[in-house]
Coordinates of C-alpha atoms in Angstrom, one line a residue:
M194 CA 16.5 -178.9 53.7
N195 CA 13.5 -179.7 51.6
V196 CA 10.1 -178.0 51.5
L197 CA 8.4 -180.6 53.7
T198 CA 11.0 -180.3 56.4
V199 CA 10.6 -176.5 56.4
K200 CA 6.8 -176.8 56.6
H201 CA 7.1 -179.3 59.4
Q202 CA 9.5 -177.1 61.4
S203 CA 7.2 -174.1 60.8
R204 CA 4.2 -176.0 62.0
F205 CA 6.1 -177.2 65.1
Q206 CA 7.1 -173.6 65.9
R207 CA 3.5 -172.5 65.7
V208 CA 2.3 -175.4 67.9
L209 CA 4.9 -174.9 70.6
P210 CA 3.4 -171.7 72.0
L211 CA 0.0 -173.4 72.3
A212 CA 1.7 -176.2 74.2
G213 CA 3.4 -173.5 76.3
L214 CA 0.0 -172.0 77.3
A215 CA -1.4 -175.4 78.3
M216 CA 1.6 -176.9 80.0
P217 CA 1.4 -175.1 83.4
Y218 CA -2.2 -176.2 83.8
I219 CA -1.3 -179.8 83.1
T220 CA 1.8 -180.1 85.2
V221 CA 0.4 -178.3 88.2
W222 CA -2.8 -180.3 88.1
L223 CA -0.9 -183.6 87.8
G224 CA 1.5 -182.7 90.5
L225 CA -1.1 -181.6 93.1
Y226 CA -4.2 -183.8 92.3
V227 CA -2.7 -186.9 90.8
F228 CA 0.7 -187.3 92.5
G229 CA -0.4 -185.3 95.5
N230 CA 2.9 -183.5 96.0
A231 CA 3.8 -179.8 95.8
W232 CA 7.3 -180.6 94.7
A233 CA 6.0 -182.7 91.8
A234 CA 3.9 -179.7 90.8
I235 CA 6.5 -177.1 90.8
L236 CA 9.4 -179.3 89.5
G237 CA 7.1 -180.6 86.7
Y238 CA 6.2 -177.1 85.8
H239 CA 9.8 -176.0 85.8
I240 CA 10.9 -179.0 83.7
G241 CA 8.2 -178.1 81.3
I242 CA 9.5 -174.6 81.1
V243 CA 13.1 -175.8 80.4
L244 CA 12.0 -178.3 77.8
L245 CA 9.7 -176.0 75.8
V246 CA 11.9 -172.9 75.9
T247 CA 14.8 -175.1 74.8
L248 CA 12.8 -176.7 72.0
A249 CA 11.8 -173.2 70.9
G250 CA 15.4 -172.0 71.1
A251 CA 14.1 -169.0 73.0
W252 CA 16.3 -168.7 76.1
P253 CA 16.9 -165.0 76.8
P254 CA 20.6 -164.0 76.8
F255 CA 22.0 -163.0 80.2
S256 CA 22.1 -159.4 78.9
E257 CA 18.3 -159.3 79.1
F258 CA 18.6 -159.7 82.9
R259 CA 20.7 -156.6 83.1
T260 CA 19.3 -153.1 83.2
T261 CA 20.5 -149.6 82.6
A262 CA 17.9 -148.2 85.0
P263 CA 19.2 -146.6 88.2
V264 CA 19.6 -148.9 91.2
W265 CA 16.9 -147.0 93.2
K266 CA 14.4 -147.6 90.3
V267 CA 15.2 -151.3 90.2
L268 CA 14.8 -151.6 94.0
I269 CA 11.5 -149.8 93.8
F270 CA 10.3 -152.3 91.2
G271 CA 11.4 -155.2 93.3
L272 CA 10.1 -154.0 96.7
T273 CA 6.7 -153.1 95.2
G274 CA 6.2 -156.8 94.8
C275 CA 5.9 -157.1 98.6
A276 CA 2.6 -155.3 98.3
A277 CA 1.2 -158.7 97.2
G278 CA 2.1 -160.4 100.5
I279 CA 1.0 -157.4 102.5
S280 CA -2.4 -157.4 100.7
V281 CA -2.9 -161.2 101.3
Y282 CA -2.0 -160.7 105.0
F283 CA -4.7 -158.1 105.6
L284 CA -7.3 -159.7 103.4
W285 CA -6.9 -163.2 104.7
P286 CA -9.5 -162.9 107.4
F287 CA -12.1 -161.7 104.8
I288 CA -11.4 -164.3 102.2
H289 CA -13.0 -167.2 104.1
V290 CA -10.4 -169.7 102.9
S291 CA -11.6 -173.3 103.3
P292 CA -10.2 -175.0 106.5
Q293 CA -9.3 -177.9 104.3
L294 CA -6.3 -175.9 102.9
T295 CA -4.2 -176.7 106.0
G296 CA -4.6 -180.4 105.6
A297 CA -4.2 -180.2 101.8
L298 CA -0.8 -178.5 102.1
L299 CA 0.3 -181.1 104.6
D300 CA -0.9 -183.9 102.2
W301 CA 1.1 -182.2 99.4
G302 CA 4.2 -182.6 101.5
L303 CA 4.4 -179.0 102.8
T304 CA 5.1 -179.8 106.4
P305 CA 6.5 -177.1 108.8
R306 CA 10.0 -178.5 108.2
V307 CA 9.7 -178.5 104.4
W308 CA 8.2 -175.0 104.1
P309 CA 11.5 -173.0 104.4
L310 CA 13.1 -175.0 101.6
F311 CA 10.0 -174.7 99.4
I312 CA 9.9 -171.0 100.0
A313 CA 13.6 -170.6 99.2
Y314 CA 13.3 -172.6 96.0
S315 CA 10.1 -170.7 94.9
T316 CA 11.8 -167.4 95.7
F317 CA 15.2 -167.9 94.1
I318 CA 14.4 -170.2 91.2
N319 CA 10.8 -169.8 90.2
P320 CA 10.7 -166.0 89.3
W321 CA 13.6 -166.2 86.8
L322 CA 12.2 -169.3 85.0
E323 CA 8.7 -167.8 84.9
E324 CA 9.8 -164.5 83.6
A325 CA 12.0 -166.1 80.9
Y326 CA 8.9 -168.2 80.0
W327 CA 6.0 -165.8 80.3
R328 CA 7.6 -162.4 79.6
G329 CA 10.5 -163.8 77.5
W330 CA 9.5 -166.7 75.2
L331 CA 5.7 -166.1 75.5
G332 CA 6.1 -162.4 75.9
N333 CA 4.6 -159.7 73.7
T334 CA 5.3 -156.0 73.4
A335 CA 1.6 -155.1 73.0
Q336 CA 0.5 -152.3 75.3
R337 CA -3.0 -153.7 75.6
P338 CA -3.9 -156.8 77.7
I339 CA -3.5 -160.0 75.7
L340 CA -4.7 -163.6 76.0
H341 CA -1.3 -164.7 77.5
D342 CA -2.0 -162.5 80.5
A343 CA -5.2 -164.4 81.2
F344 CA -3.4 -167.8 80.7
F345 CA -0.7 -166.7 83.2
A346 CA -3.4 -165.7 85.7
G347 CA -5.5 -168.8 85.1
F348 CA -3.1 -171.5 85.9
H349 CA -2.7 -170.2 89.5
L350 CA -6.4 -170.9 90.0
V351 CA -5.7 -174.6 89.5
I352 CA -4.1 -174.3 93.0
L353 CA -6.6 -172.0 94.6
A354 CA -9.9 -173.3 93.2
P355 CA -10.7 -176.0 95.8
F356 CA -10.1 -173.6 98.7
F357 CA -11.3 -170.1 97.8
P358 CA -14.8 -168.7 97.3
A359 CA -15.7 -168.0 93.6
I360 CA -15.7 -164.2 94.2
W361 CA -12.2 -164.3 95.5
L362 CA -11.1 -166.6 92.7
A363 CA -12.4 -163.9 90.2
I364 CA -10.6 -161.2 92.1
A365 CA -7.4 -163.2 92.2
F366 CA -7.7 -163.8 88.4
L367 CA -8.1 -160.1 87.7
I368 CA -5.1 -159.2 89.9
L369 CA -2.8 -161.8 88.4
A370 CA -3.8 -161.0 84.9
S371 CA -3.2 -157.3 85.6
A372 CA 0.2 -158.3 87.1
G373 CA 1.1 -160.2 84.0
W374 CA 0.1 -157.2 81.9
M375 CA 2.1 -154.9 84.1
W376 CA 5.2 -157.1 84.1
R377 CA 5.1 -157.1 80.3
Q378 CA 5.0 -153.4 80.3
V379 CA 7.9 -153.1 82.6
T380 CA 9.9 -155.5 80.4
R381 CA 8.9 -153.6 77.3
A382 CA 9.8 -150.2 78.8
E383 CA 13.0 -151.2 80.5
K384 CA 14.0 -153.7 77.8
S385 CA 15.1 -156.0 80.6
L386 CA 13.7 -159.0 82.4
L387 CA 15.5 -158.0 85.6
D388 CA 13.0 -155.6 87.0
S389 CA 10.0 -157.9 86.5
S390 CA 12.0 -160.8 87.9
L391 CA 12.7 -158.9 91.1
F392 CA 9.1 -157.8 91.4
H393 CA 8.0 -161.4 90.9
M394 CA 10.5 -162.6 93.5
A395 CA 9.3 -160.1 96.1
A396 CA 5.7 -161.0 95.4
D397 CA 6.3 -164.8 95.6
V398 CA 8.3 -164.6 98.9
S399 CA 5.9 -162.2 100.6
I400 CA 2.8 -164.3 99.7
L401 CA 4.5 -167.6 100.6
L402 CA 5.7 -166.2 104.0
V403 CA 2.1 -165.1 104.8
V404 CA 0.7 -168.5 103.8
W405 CA 3.4 -170.3 105.8
A406 CA 2.8 -168.3 108.9
T407 CA -0.9 -168.7 108.6
V408 CA -0.8 -172.5 108.0
V409 CA 1.7 -173.1 110.8
S410 CA -0.4 -171.1 113.2
T411 CA -3.7 -172.7 112.2
P412 CA -4.5 -176.0 113.9
L413 CA -6.0 -178.8 111.9
P414 CA -9.8 -179.0 112.2

């Protein structure tokens, strides 16, 4: 292997994380606002995760999804994620979400019949891929907040921005960035991606169930 090849590979490995930070924004935006389909957004995002982590050679071994922590501790980590959905449920009347959200979700293919499948996929597939991506490949053992936490929070706003008031977008950003930081700390302390993945799973399913129930019970304007 010559010097030029080594330099090329080194540059490629430096660029990949930058592509990793940008990819979620691009794929989610294209899926929702160009193709107009929620499945295109989430599958494009997940394909991007698989492609980039594979190119980086950074898939975590299965051993990183095990833990030596007691079962009760793992369950607490997981169930704490339900606080996300509970918070959304009680705050929903105060957020003043745009009434256009219901129509947008239908336009994106999230009909009442499709919602259960979408929730199941987002619950059982998404958390593992996201944790392998954000806390695994793009992870960092720093105890302070880092830029990656902000990027993790920010791409969620691509979905929320057209429907939420600015103040609530700012609150959502701070909560999601704090969650990204917290999940990094859990991963660092436990030396395992299992706890953060279960927390992420509980958060995803609880939030989606609240949105599903709200959307189904809200008539179109």
